[in-house]
XYZ file of C-alpha atoms in Angstrom:
763
model
C -58.405 -194.401 -68.035
C -58.294 -196.420 -64.825
C -55.032 -197.109 -63.064
C -53.344 -200.504 -63.413
C -54.423 -201.570 -59.927
C -58.054 -201.039 -60.942
C -57.814 -203.125 -64.111
C -59.353 -206.588 -63.543
C -57.674 -207.882 -66.724
C -54.169 -207.123 -65.456
C -52.079 -209.646 -63.543
C -52.764 -209.652 -59.808
C -49.132 -209.029 -58.899
C -48.965 -206.119 -61.344
C -52.129 -204.573 -59.917
C -50.945 -204.901 -56.344
C -47.464 -203.540 -57.041
C -48.998 -200.508 -58.721
C -51.272 -199.864 -55.761
C -48.502 -200.277 -53.174
C -46.373 -197.728 -55.018
C -49.119 -195.109 -54.672
C -49.748 -195.458 -50.932
C -48.397 -193.406 -48.064
C -46.863 -195.110 -45.054
C -50.009 -194.363 -43.040
C -52.196 -195.938 -45.714
C -49.964 -198.981 -45.873
C -50.026 -199.604 -42.130
C -53.802 -199.137 -42.025
C -54.185 -202.241 -44.214
C -52.268 -204.427 -41.742
C -54.802 -204.688 -38.928
C -58.436 -205.334 -38.192
C -60.970 -203.539 -36.044
C -63.172 -205.310 -33.514
C -66.318 -203.440 -32.586
C -66.251 -204.488 -28.956
C -66.007 -202.172 -25.961
C -63.369 -203.544 -23.549
C -64.860 -201.609 -20.651
C -68.092 -203.600 -20.567
C -69.036 -207.269 -20.460
C -66.905 -210.351 -19.956
C -63.607 -210.770 -21.732
C -61.028 -213.498 -21.590
C -58.141 -213.085 -19.155
C -55.383 -210.759 -20.356
C -57.440 -209.538 -23.308
C -58.869 -206.415 -21.668
C -55.375 -204.965 -21.216
C -54.339 -206.080 -24.695
C -57.223 -204.307 -26.457
C -55.490 -200.961 -26.313
C -57.354 -197.664 -26.669
C -60.742 -197.666 -28.428
C -60.504 -194.882 -31.015
C -63.396 -193.165 -32.769
C -64.553 -195.105 -35.830
C -63.907 -192.179 -38.179
C -60.330 -191.944 -36.963
C -59.739 -195.695 -37.309
C -60.803 -195.816 -40.970
C -59.340 -192.495 -42.110
C -56.454 -194.108 -43.992
C -58.180 -197.394 -44.797
C -58.766 -200.642 -42.942
C -57.383 -204.133 -43.339
C -60.094 -206.253 -41.721
C -63.379 -206.115 -39.860
C -63.424 -208.523 -36.939
C -66.476 -210.700 -36.301
C -69.391 -208.377 -37.113
C -71.780 -211.339 -36.754
C -69.915 -213.285 -34.095
C -69.534 -210.722 -31.328
C -73.128 -210.284 -30.198
C -76.526 -211.646 -31.230
C -77.742 -209.839 -34.324
C -80.559 -210.726 -36.690
C -78.939 -211.888 -39.959
C -80.686 -209.341 -42.181
C -79.923 -206.538 -39.740
C -76.297 -207.698 -39.561
C -75.931 -207.630 -43.343
C -77.325 -204.091 -43.471
C -74.985 -202.923 -40.702
C -71.959 -204.566 -42.328
C -72.806 -203.069 -45.713
C -73.033 -199.619 -44.167
C -69.701 -200.082 -42.420
C -68.104 -201.168 -45.678
C -69.492 -198.134 -47.487
C -67.976 -195.940 -44.791
C -64.603 -197.684 -45.101
C -64.634 -197.317 -48.891
C -65.587 -193.642 -48.704
C -62.974 -192.811 -46.081
C -59.816 -193.953 -47.882
C -58.320 -192.493 -51.066
C -58.424 -195.762 -52.988
C -61.866 -196.947 -51.968
C -60.546 -200.271 -50.616
C -63.087 -202.207 -48.535
C -62.179 -204.238 -45.471
C -61.775 -207.994 -45.511
C -64.294 -209.518 -43.092
C -63.488 -212.543 -40.940
C -65.489 -214.731 -38.579
C -65.009 -217.840 -36.476
C -66.395 -220.953 -38.173
C -65.157 -223.941 -36.186
C -68.577 -225.578 -35.820
C -70.260 -223.581 -38.528
C -70.431 -219.835 -38.853
C -70.389 -218.483 -35.297
C -73.408 -216.249 -35.725
C -76.871 -216.074 -34.217
C -79.370 -218.372 -35.962
C -76.665 -220.133 -38.003
C -76.410 -223.927 -38.153
C -74.308 -225.420 -35.365
C -72.510 -228.391 -36.898
C -70.730 -231.159 -34.976
C -67.351 -230.386 -33.439
C -64.068 -231.149 -35.253
C -63.589 -234.295 -33.145
C -66.870 -235.459 -34.682
C -65.599 -234.688 -38.180
C -62.655 -236.962 -37.532
C -64.833 -239.616 -35.841
C -66.959 -239.856 -38.973
C -63.973 -241.049 -41.032
C -65.847 -239.485 -43.943
C -63.798 -236.643 -45.504
C -66.289 -236.226 -48.353
C -69.037 -235.420 -45.865
C -66.739 -233.000 -44.032
C -66.052 -231.278 -47.349
C -69.800 -230.949 -47.972
C -70.155 -229.339 -44.553
C -67.303 -226.933 -45.276
C -68.958 -225.895 -48.529
C -72.267 -225.227 -46.732
C -70.484 -223.126 -44.107
C -68.633 -221.193 -46.793
C -71.812 -220.509 -48.766
C -73.485 -219.134 -45.645
C -70.546 -216.856 -44.948
C -70.431 -215.516 -48.487
C -74.153 -214.791 -48.395
C -73.484 -212.363 -45.536
C -70.441 -210.652 -47.018
C -67.847 -212.549 -44.965
C -64.552 -213.300 -46.721
C -62.437 -215.290 -44.266
C -63.047 -218.051 -41.727
C -60.771 -218.786 -38.770
C -60.743 -222.577 -39.106
C -59.785 -225.398 -39.124
C -57.715 -226.172 -36.030
C -54.938 -228.541 -37.144
C -53.262 -229.015 -33.765
C -52.503 -232.695 -33.166
C -53.522 -233.817 -29.676
C -50.514 -234.618 -27.527
C -52.148 -234.563 -24.074
C -55.856 -235.189 -23.502
C -55.904 -232.873 -20.496
C -55.619 -229.834 -22.792
C -58.854 -227.854 -22.830
C -58.898 -227.365 -26.583
C -58.959 -231.074 -27.455
C -62.593 -230.542 -28.479
C -61.445 -228.168 -31.245
C -59.006 -230.635 -32.757
C -59.356 -233.606 -35.065
C -57.485 -236.035 -32.887
C -54.104 -237.510 -32.158
C -52.948 -238.798 -35.543
C -51.240 -236.317 -37.917
C -52.308 -238.113 -41.098
C -55.956 -238.197 -40.086
C -55.949 -234.635 -38.779
C -54.477 -233.565 -42.109
C -56.900 -235.630 -44.186
C -59.947 -234.351 -42.332
C -58.692 -230.778 -42.138
C -57.855 -230.702 -45.850
C -61.403 -231.825 -46.643
C -62.813 -228.933 -44.597
C -60.462 -226.505 -46.338
C -61.522 -227.698 -49.787
C -65.151 -227.194 -48.840
C -64.739 -223.725 -47.361
C -62.464 -222.492 -50.139
C -64.819 -223.861 -52.819
C -67.307 -221.210 -51.692
C -64.726 -218.459 -52.162
C -64.014 -218.066 -48.445
C -60.421 -217.883 -47.201
C -59.631 -220.725 -44.816
C -57.270 -219.913 -41.938
C -55.191 -222.758 -40.500
C -54.683 -222.755 -36.729
C -52.396 -222.712 -34.782
C -48.984 -222.663 -36.447
C -47.269 -224.498 -34.834
C -47.003 -226.654 -31.718
C -49.787 -225.108 -29.634
C -51.212 -228.488 -28.558
C -47.879 -229.668 -27.166
C -47.706 -227.196 -24.277
C -46.216 -228.543 -21.069
C -48.705 -230.284 -18.766
C -51.467 -229.415 -21.269
C -51.739 -225.903 -19.852
C -53.098 -223.359 -22.304
C -50.414 -220.938 -23.595
C -47.731 -222.767 -21.605
C -44.253 -223.190 -23.105
C -43.747 -226.080 -25.509
C -41.040 -228.627 -24.784
C -40.713 -230.233 -28.187
C -37.792 -231.149 -30.395
C -37.516 -230.468 -34.132
C -38.306 -234.101 -35.019
C -41.634 -234.098 -33.208
C -42.480 -230.784 -34.844
C -41.624 -232.107 -38.301
C -43.177 -235.569 -38.051
C -46.237 -234.993 -35.845
C -47.176 -231.315 -35.827
C -46.436 -230.111 -39.366
C -47.962 -232.752 -41.706
C -51.586 -231.601 -41.192
C -50.596 -228.059 -42.165
C -48.790 -229.339 -45.248
C -51.864 -231.309 -46.320
C -54.233 -228.400 -45.709
C -51.998 -225.971 -47.590
C -52.089 -228.305 -50.576
C -55.873 -228.310 -50.295
C -55.823 -224.572 -50.996
C -55.834 -222.773 -47.639
C -54.964 -219.119 -48.152
C -54.267 -218.018 -44.594
C -52.394 -219.231 -41.514
C -52.668 -218.112 -37.884
C -49.747 -218.331 -35.478
C -49.658 -220.210 -32.189
C -49.672 -218.387 -28.845
C -46.936 -220.540 -27.356
C -43.164 -220.424 -27.378
C -41.064 -223.410 -28.414
C -37.638 -223.679 -26.837
C -37.862 -220.046 -25.805
C -38.994 -218.533 -29.113
C -42.638 -217.356 -29.343
C -44.278 -218.378 -32.601
C -45.359 -214.771 -33.201
C -41.714 -213.694 -33.432
C -40.245 -216.835 -35.010
C -38.906 -216.019 -38.464
C -37.615 -219.565 -38.895
C -41.174 -220.828 -38.432
C -43.302 -218.197 -40.192
C -40.980 -217.353 -43.075
C -38.189 -219.872 -43.581
C -40.355 -222.939 -42.998
C -43.847 -221.771 -43.938
C -42.965 -219.722 -47.001
C -39.516 -220.735 -48.218
C -39.862 -224.460 -47.570
C -43.599 -225.134 -47.794
C -44.222 -222.539 -50.511
C -47.083 -220.712 -48.796
C -47.886 -217.358 -50.409
C -51.057 -216.327 -48.563
C -51.477 -214.179 -45.474
C -50.318 -214.885 -41.937
C -52.739 -213.396 -39.418
C -51.990 -212.954 -35.745
C -53.961 -214.940 -33.235
C -55.851 -212.377 -31.213
C -53.481 -210.068 -29.312
C -50.483 -212.370 -29.843
C -48.314 -209.475 -31.045
C -49.036 -207.508 -27.877
C -48.317 -210.668 -25.897
C -44.697 -210.533 -27.097
C -44.351 -207.624 -24.676
C -46.863 -208.426 -21.947
C -46.522 -212.206 -21.593
C -43.431 -213.493 -23.377
C -41.278 -210.496 -22.435
C -39.183 -210.618 -25.596
C -40.124 -207.008 -26.427
C -39.816 -203.933 -24.213
C -42.283 -201.802 -26.171
C -45.133 -202.208 -28.636
C -42.772 -200.836 -31.279
C -40.385 -203.694 -30.564
C -43.244 -206.198 -30.640
C -44.452 -204.881 -33.981
C -40.967 -205.107 -35.443
C -40.437 -208.661 -34.211
C -43.784 -209.893 -35.550
C -43.493 -208.135 -38.895
C -39.968 -209.387 -39.456
C -41.021 -212.915 -38.482
C -43.762 -212.878 -41.099
C -47.088 -211.859 -39.507
C -48.950 -209.763 -42.074
C -52.135 -208.799 -40.231
C -52.670 -207.910 -36.582
C -55.962 -209.185 -35.188
C -58.409 -208.419 -33.785
C -57.753 -204.646 -33.523
C -54.992 -202.115 -34.174
C -52.483 -202.178 -31.395
C -48.816 -202.739 -32.221
C -49.517 -202.517 -35.976
C -50.821 -198.980 -35.585
C -49.073 -195.927 -34.146
C -46.240 -198.024 -32.637
C -45.391 -199.516 -36.030
C -45.605 -196.132 -37.734
C -43.270 -194.657 -35.152
C -40.859 -197.567 -35.465
C -40.615 -197.145 -39.239
C -40.166 -193.386 -38.997
C -37.445 -193.879 -36.369
C -35.645 -196.385 -38.566
C -36.230 -199.293 -36.192
C -38.312 -201.191 -38.756
C -37.546 -201.276 -42.467
C -40.460 -200.021 -44.581
C -39.739 -202.914 -46.944
C -41.173 -205.237 -44.291
C -44.363 -203.178 -44.282
C -44.481 -203.400 -48.076
C -43.947 -207.161 -47.957
C -46.907 -207.683 -45.647
C -49.002 -205.135 -47.534
C -48.409 -206.891 -50.841
C -49.745 -210.157 -49.415
C -52.771 -208.444 -47.861
C -53.680 -206.572 -51.037
C -53.061 -209.597 -53.228
C -55.660 -211.505 -51.226
C -58.084 -208.605 -51.415
C -57.505 -208.470 -55.138
C -58.189 -212.198 -55.496
C -61.428 -211.700 -53.538
C -62.506 -208.966 -55.942
C -62.236 -206.219 -53.339
C -60.051 -204.036 -55.586
C -62.296 -204.238 -58.623
C -64.047 -201.081 -59.841
C -67.690 -201.051 -58.937
C -67.315 -203.396 -55.961
C -70.390 -203.275 -53.753
C -71.026 -204.841 -50.341
C -73.576 -207.624 -49.977
C -76.937 -206.028 -49.385
C -79.570 -207.179 -46.915
C -82.160 -209.810 -47.680
C -85.115 -210.273 -45.368
C -85.343 -213.940 -46.395
C -81.934 -214.938 -45.048
C -82.055 -218.422 -43.512
C -78.758 -219.384 -41.887
C -80.111 -222.747 -40.712
C -81.823 -224.028 -43.842
C -83.026 -227.644 -44.232
C -80.050 -228.683 -46.360
C -77.591 -227.451 -43.739
C -79.497 -229.207 -40.949
C -79.480 -232.403 -43.004
C -75.707 -232.256 -43.422
C -75.379 -231.610 -39.680
C -77.563 -234.660 -38.974
C -75.676 -236.940 -41.366
C -72.333 -235.930 -39.898
C -73.589 -236.337 -36.324
C -74.904 -239.827 -37.112
C -71.629 -240.841 -38.742
C -69.625 -239.570 -35.770
C -71.338 -241.322 -32.851
C -69.017 -244.042 -31.551
C -70.258 -247.245 -29.909
C -67.441 -248.105 -27.520
C -68.905 -251.197 -25.847
C -72.131 -253.193 -25.832
C -73.253 -256.338 -23.994
C -76.275 -256.745 -26.266
C -78.533 -254.256 -24.496
C -78.207 -251.955 -27.505
C -80.090 -251.254 -29.616
C -82.803 -250.521 -27.090
C -85.953 -252.663 -27.305
C -88.925 -250.627 -28.582
C -90.908 -251.514 -25.449
C -88.106 -250.790 -22.964
C -88.981 -248.390 -20.133
C -86.120 -245.914 -19.934
C -84.712 -243.870 -17.103
C -82.897 -241.027 -18.838
C -80.755 -239.341 -16.219
C -77.563 -237.405 -15.782
C -76.313 -233.828 -16.099
C -76.301 -233.858 -19.906
C -79.599 -235.670 -20.453
C -81.962 -232.739 -20.704
C -79.967 -229.706 -21.817
C -79.310 -228.537 -25.366
C -75.929 -227.205 -24.225
C -74.675 -230.794 -24.054
C -74.465 -230.808 -27.860
C -72.320 -227.696 -28.221
C -68.614 -226.908 -28.016
C -66.995 -223.745 -26.733
C -66.734 -222.044 -30.146
C -70.394 -222.572 -31.035
C -72.255 -219.263 -30.961
C -74.630 -220.232 -28.119
C -71.735 -221.234 -25.844
C -69.242 -218.610 -27.012
C -71.455 -215.541 -27.126
C -75.063 -216.142 -26.043
C -74.001 -217.281 -22.565
C -73.234 -213.605 -21.888
C -76.764 -212.490 -22.801
C -79.773 -213.183 -20.614
C -83.171 -213.715 -22.171
C -81.982 -214.221 -25.756
C -83.302 -217.342 -27.462
C -80.710 -219.786 -28.735
C -81.572 -219.032 -32.372
C -81.682 -222.634 -33.632
C -83.741 -225.660 -32.618
C -81.684 -228.120 -30.565
C -83.286 -231.153 -28.978
C -82.033 -232.863 -25.823
C -81.343 -236.578 -25.483
C -84.355 -236.938 -23.209
C -86.595 -235.278 -25.780
C -85.205 -237.351 -28.636
C -85.683 -240.651 -26.783
C -89.147 -239.678 -25.517
C -90.326 -239.595 -29.131
C -90.018 -243.398 -29.294
C -89.904 -244.696 -25.700
C -91.540 -244.394 -22.301
C -89.093 -242.111 -20.483
C -88.698 -240.937 -16.896
C -86.068 -238.372 -16.025
C -83.925 -237.171 -13.143
C -80.914 -234.881 -13.108
C -78.680 -237.013 -10.905
C -76.142 -234.218 -10.535
C -75.001 -231.168 -12.464
C -71.715 -231.285 -14.375
C -70.056 -229.773 -11.316
C -71.399 -229.823 -7.770
C -74.751 -231.253 -6.712
C -76.015 -232.948 -3.577
C -76.839 -236.448 -2.375
C -80.586 -236.021 -2.834
C -80.157 -235.512 -6.588
C -78.189 -238.751 -6.904
C -80.747 -240.582 -4.759
C -83.572 -239.379 -7.006
C -81.773 -240.674 -10.101
C -81.144 -244.019 -8.402
C -84.851 -244.354 -7.566
C -85.846 -243.599 -11.159
C -83.270 -246.035 -12.544
C -84.390 -248.827 -10.205
C -87.903 -248.735 -11.704
C -86.745 -248.795 -15.349
C -85.836 -251.595 -17.745
C -82.748 -249.695 -18.886
C -81.038 -246.624 -17.445
C -79.511 -244.256 -20.020
C -77.170 -241.944 -18.146
C -75.909 -238.979 -20.139
C -72.616 -237.660 -18.777
C -70.048 -235.205 -20.019
C -68.734 -231.688 -20.223
C -69.981 -228.155 -20.027
C -68.212 -226.239 -22.786
C -66.838 -222.885 -21.748
C -63.908 -220.516 -21.877
C -61.143 -219.874 -19.368
C -62.526 -221.835 -16.451
C -66.209 -221.221 -17.151
C -66.622 -224.831 -18.195
C -64.965 -228.223 -18.033
C -63.898 -228.287 -21.690
C -62.825 -225.547 -24.044
C -60.178 -222.888 -24.411
C -58.470 -222.358 -21.074
C -60.382 -225.250 -19.451
C -57.441 -227.589 -18.977
C -57.616 -230.337 -16.366
C -55.179 -232.029 -14.019
C -56.499 -235.542 -14.646
C -59.035 -237.349 -16.821
C -61.664 -238.415 -14.318
C -65.204 -237.333 -15.119
C -65.908 -233.802 -13.850
C -67.636 -233.223 -10.543
C -69.691 -236.043 -8.989
C -70.472 -237.787 -12.273
C -68.416 -240.870 -11.505
C -70.147 -241.118 -8.136
C -73.518 -240.920 -9.898
C -72.462 -243.617 -12.340
C -71.414 -245.958 -9.530
C -74.713 -245.420 -7.729
C -76.677 -246.255 -10.874
C -74.640 -249.402 -11.515
C -75.439 -250.546 -7.996
C -79.184 -250.618 -8.773
C -78.859 -253.734 -10.915
C -80.666 -252.040 -13.798
C -78.648 -252.260 -17.029
C -76.865 -248.949 -17.465
C -76.023 -247.474 -20.864
C -73.698 -244.484 -20.568
C -73.751 -241.776 -23.204
C -70.796 -239.396 -23.167
C -71.234 -235.928 -24.639
C -67.727 -234.664 -24.093
C -64.938 -232.481 -25.401
C -62.227 -234.994 -24.543
C -62.028 -238.696 -23.621
C -62.271 -239.560 -19.930
C -61.026 -242.457 -17.837
C -63.875 -244.942 -17.431
C -61.631 -247.902 -16.688
C -63.314 -248.465 -13.302
C -66.814 -248.805 -14.791
C -66.487 -249.882 -18.427
C -66.766 -253.632 -17.868
C -69.943 -253.186 -15.798
C -71.783 -251.009 -18.298
C -74.414 -252.513 -20.570
C -73.299 -250.104 -23.256
C -71.085 -247.082 -23.766
C -71.663 -244.495 -26.495
C -69.626 -241.366 -27.206
C -70.481 -238.182 -29.054
C -67.942 -235.357 -29.115
C -70.261 -232.304 -28.978
C -72.323 -233.484 -31.969
C -74.048 -230.187 -32.799
C -77.654 -229.099 -33.168
C -78.808 -232.486 -34.516
C -76.674 -234.411 -32.028
C -79.475 -235.614 -29.745
C -81.391 -237.014 -32.708
C -78.242 -238.783 -33.910
C -77.593 -240.269 -30.465
C -81.201 -241.457 -30.202
C -81.002 -242.939 -33.697
C -77.975 -244.982 -32.639
C -79.379 -246.035 -29.256
C -82.642 -247.240 -30.812
C -81.006 -248.919 -33.797
C -82.568 -246.671 -36.422
C -78.980 -245.966 -37.439
C -76.133 -248.448 -37.167
C -73.264 -246.871 -35.207
C -70.233 -246.383 -37.419
C -68.047 -243.709 -35.797
C -64.421 -244.482 -34.995
C -62.215 -242.881 -32.349
C -59.749 -240.190 -33.500
C -58.403 -240.097 -29.935
C -57.684 -242.962 -27.560
C -59.688 -243.353 -24.363
C -57.316 -243.509 -21.411
C -56.998 -246.497 -19.142
C -56.104 -246.462 -15.460
C -53.453 -243.885 -14.649
C -55.180 -241.159 -16.576
C -52.897 -238.410 -15.323
C -50.262 -239.715 -17.725
C -50.406 -237.968 -21.096
C -50.193 -240.499 -23.899
C -51.361 -241.080 -27.448
C -51.138 -244.159 -29.613
C -48.158 -242.623 -31.463
C -45.631 -244.105 -29.092
C -42.414 -246.088 -29.566
C -41.866 -249.400 -27.801
C -40.640 -247.798 -24.582
C -43.635 -245.453 -24.639
C -45.954 -248.436 -24.315
C -46.486 -250.933 -21.524
C -43.217 -252.450 -20.380
C -41.688 -254.383 -17.510
C -39.449 -251.467 -16.533
C -42.308 -249.240 -15.322
C -45.385 -249.829 -13.206
C -47.326 -247.144 -15.114
C -49.344 -248.727 -17.908
C -50.340 -246.283 -20.702
C -52.432 -248.887 -22.580
C -55.681 -247.188 -23.632
C -59.060 -248.459 -22.536
C -60.327 -247.925 -26.091
C -57.663 -247.483 -28.780
C -57.353 -245.075 -31.672
C -59.628 -246.115 -34.532
C -61.917 -248.196 -32.300
C -65.656 -248.337 -32.822
C -68.312 -251.052 -32.773
C -71.474 -251.590 -34.809
C -74.622 -253.666 -34.415
C -73.701 -255.554 -37.570
C -70.284 -255.865 -39.156
C -68.981 -256.993 -42.528
C -66.923 -260.110 -43.043
C -63.297 -259.362 -43.857
C -61.399 -261.388 -46.411
C -57.633 -261.887 -46.414
C -55.335 -258.887 -46.803
C -53.263 -259.185 -49.959
C -50.412 -257.289 -51.593
C -50.128 -256.790 -55.341
C -46.480 -255.814 -55.382
C -44.817 -258.844 -53.858
C -42.422 -258.638 -50.953
C -40.395 -255.638 -52.166
C -41.192 -251.944 -52.268
C -38.914 -249.580 -54.125
C -37.971 -246.498 -52.097
C -39.171 -244.377 -55.022
C -42.213 -246.444 -55.910
C -45.646 -247.532 -54.743
C -47.168 -250.658 -53.301
C -50.759 -251.798 -53.033
C -52.702 -253.624 -50.360
C -56.212 -254.964 -50.851
C -58.957 -256.492 -48.773
C -62.486 -257.583 -49.589
C -65.395 -256.806 -47.257
C -68.697 -258.633 -47.543
C -72.026 -257.879 -45.881
C -73.707 -261.140 -44.944
C -76.325 -259.406 -42.772
C -79.819 -258.163 -43.577
C -79.052 -254.491 -42.840
C -76.657 -251.888 -44.261
C -73.263 -251.908 -42.580
C -70.233 -249.640 -42.617
C -66.624 -250.171 -41.624
C -63.340 -248.308 -41.857
C -60.320 -250.077 -43.337
C -57.255 -248.668 -41.579
C -53.642 -249.154 -42.690
C -50.809 -248.620 -40.218
C -47.100 -248.478 -40.960
C -44.755 -250.418 -38.679
C -41.061 -249.688 -39.192
C -39.174 -252.805 -38.105
C -35.917 -250.920 -37.547
C -34.980 -247.323 -38.296
C -32.080 -244.959 -37.748
C -34.137 -243.032 -35.164
C -36.781 -244.193 -32.697
C -40.140 -244.458 -34.451
C -43.731 -245.031 -33.277
C -44.658 -248.695 -33.185
C -47.438 -247.892 -35.647
C -48.760 -244.869 -37.473
C -51.818 -244.459 -39.672
C -51.014 -244.011 -43.373
C -54.420 -244.714 -44.951
C -58.085 -245.124 -44.048
C -61.136 -245.857 -46.172
C -64.760 -245.958 -45.092
C -66.731 -248.716 -46.814
C -70.545 -248.704 -46.921
C -72.190 -252.020 -47.770
C -75.871 -252.684 -48.523
C -77.200 -256.107 -47.465
C -75.576 -258.888 -49.478
C -73.015 -256.600 -51.116
C -69.247 -256.975 -51.329
C -66.555 -254.380 -51.969
C -62.876 -254.697 -52.689
C -60.735 -251.944 -51.177
C -57.391 -251.286 -52.849
C -55.045 -248.771 -51.261
C -51.966 -247.495 -53.062
C -49.114 -246.257 -50.908
C -46.155 -244.277 -52.179
C -42.876 -244.866 -50.382
C -42.903 -241.194 -49.403
C -45.536 -242.132 -46.813
C -42.844 -244.043 -44.908
C -40.609 -240.979 -44.630
C -39.461 -239.531 -41.326
C -36.985 -236.989 -40.010
C -33.593 -238.629 -39.705
C -30.680 -238.037 -37.384
C -29.480 -234.972 -39.291
C -33.028 -233.515 -39.180
C -33.573 -234.122 -42.890
C -36.698 -236.036 -43.970
C -35.749 -239.313 -45.631
C -37.191 -242.480 -47.078
C -35.017 -245.186 -45.581
C -34.615 -248.693 -47.008
C -35.247 -251.686 -44.789
C -37.970 -253.950 -43.461
C -41.426 -252.485 -42.847
C -44.861 -253.926 -42.260
C -48.306 -252.720 -43.211
C -50.878 -253.571 -40.574
C -54.405 -253.567 -41.967
C -57.341 -253.652 -39.598
C -60.467 -252.166 -38.084
C -58.583 -250.168 -35.431
C -55.026 -249.638 -34.219
C -55.511 -252.648 -31.909
C -57.684 -254.793 -34.186
C -55.319 -255.826 -36.976
C -56.820 -258.233 -39.503
C -53.785 -258.788 -41.718
C -50.082 -257.938 -42.016
C -48.052 -257.370 -45.167
C -44.283 -257.648 -44.704
C -42.250 -255.648 -47.204
C -38.641 -254.781 -47.838
C -38.024 -251.200 -48.899
C -35.241 -251.521 -51.453
C -32.864 -248.982 -52.933
C -30.815 -246.161 -51.473
C -31.962 -243.758 -48.794
C -33.281 -240.586 -50.358
C -34.190 -237.155 -49.115
C -37.738 -235.866 -49.565
C -39.273 -232.527 -48.772
C -42.433 -230.519 -49.134
C -43.064 -231.958 -52.593
C -43.418 -235.507 -51.283
C -46.569 -237.582 -51.674
C -48.764 -236.977 -48.617
C -51.846 -239.103 -49.294
C -52.603 -242.637 -50.471
C -54.883 -243.591 -53.338
C -58.074 -245.457 -52.504
C -60.257 -247.475 -54.857
C -63.464 -249.150 -53.678
C -64.959 -251.477 -56.284
C -67.473 -254.267 -56.580
C -65.467 -257.512 -57.009
């Protein structure tokens, strides 16, 4: 008869408890870390990581007592999918054979813009997901990514990034979903639902406060109070946990002197006791070792292991370091209670059990020669999302381009496929370290996409960084002979200074990199109408040129189908419908600012620095727009502090083409017991309208959506006057509903209502 832990009909907790009771300390610890098959003595590695890797032990020795995770078998180097599946299956068979209980490893990969593997679909960046204002489409993408991962034998994906942008100078803005916590949470939850629907564990990053580092410097200390943490940083994690995420990854930073990796109040008291999370907490790569080497809160790796384990980190990634011999020694010496090991082990094995990895007869996924990681359906989803995400920022009528217009397509991003890709896409994350390897997927350039429909001449103008006068002069000559100049500007994604956007590529100000602004000025001086296309990882300050441009279009690293989507928008084949999830800065771009600001955080007479954005949160134009009716309220002028209210608006398409708009609802608290943002998004609904159609949008809002952290650091719904501002952006308000929240102040917590209800009906 099989043991209880092997019985699939038994309760998961019963199975796991039985297995834990049978394991030696060495076997327990072996389940608490991953192994990364990378040699730290060769190739390029990120700063500080080479020292953090620790010794590379023989494979047979590593797996002798079992193994918790396998780190990025597809995402470390280019490998043919079928060959990768065969290699992974063989590794898993070796892991199973080596340990007494035959427990396979859990396999994880990066999946921020799709599975980070050679030949896999490269989807648009997370900023594009948010720009689409289409959570259902994001969920479809997540499901496609998850299905691809499962087909290879991958169990866990390290995404999404739920960090709320606090300073646009931060290099990892491209990985985020913007500056509004509600919209980050809504979009991130959609991705989680998609990924988890395929049976893949979604890992939320980075818990918590990573994006609020001082001066936007990667890994820098965070100067943030508990109210900002509770009201801005945490809500996206709460929403994504409700969507079913089963894993969380800690932040690298320290907040008020306490590193997240050793913060029990954060990783246990808040995450588990308050928010009810019962999945696994995995360490961001090397963050446990960093407690000793960078934060200096631990003298030894034993101390670091004890601090992280006690705080609540269950799995050390990417390789055994502190959660290996140092942890074993610490337990044997009595420095770390074995009960903490058992606590983490229980969570790890419970997840393996839920994934079927403890079931008798488990077999690894076997190779299939017909594996297609970039199938037509995935490419179609990538195209739809890219089209939805392109934002038309300004237009003097030059767009859409006339079919007979002669185009000069110039600029550093005009004729390179890399312009479409962020730093965590496989081509930019891994392939850049390999010469002579094809990119693995077909990716057009903007020049190529426009040349399919127009007469195009091309010149570089300047690279992203550097360049000489002759290159600018050549672009000017080409532009002078054209009917319209399309200049494609932007970022080179990279890591740790090897790009202008991406992890470790923080900037001191928000002017376009290199000589790109100089190129833009030279082109404007030709007199030819200039349409600027930005393919960027963050917004830049274009306040000096915006009013002289014929058009301005933005795509935030729109993925493998991005050039086609941009061309579709420029030519009018697709009506632009993206909306900004981050504000574009105005003059004074060295000043970090988001739209979530109180009165004194906005323009005032007591400061000469004006933080007013050039293009506000939620902004986006179209070639044709619906007609908005009046904004109405069904609940009268009062709103019970325990009840709901409804706002409605009718949109009508009086044009001869399909149109799309996003109804946005912002909360304005007239007076509160603490300083509040002037406005904050509480609902958004995309509305698609065929020619001649009308739709009535009704949004139900629970009073919990007005809650905030009060003076005693308890979240409350507070009675008093509030307003609901309904419009097409944070600065384009079409109607205001004044309400009086009535009743007594009440405390709310993790159980509160986090999302509105939305109904879109034909009137």
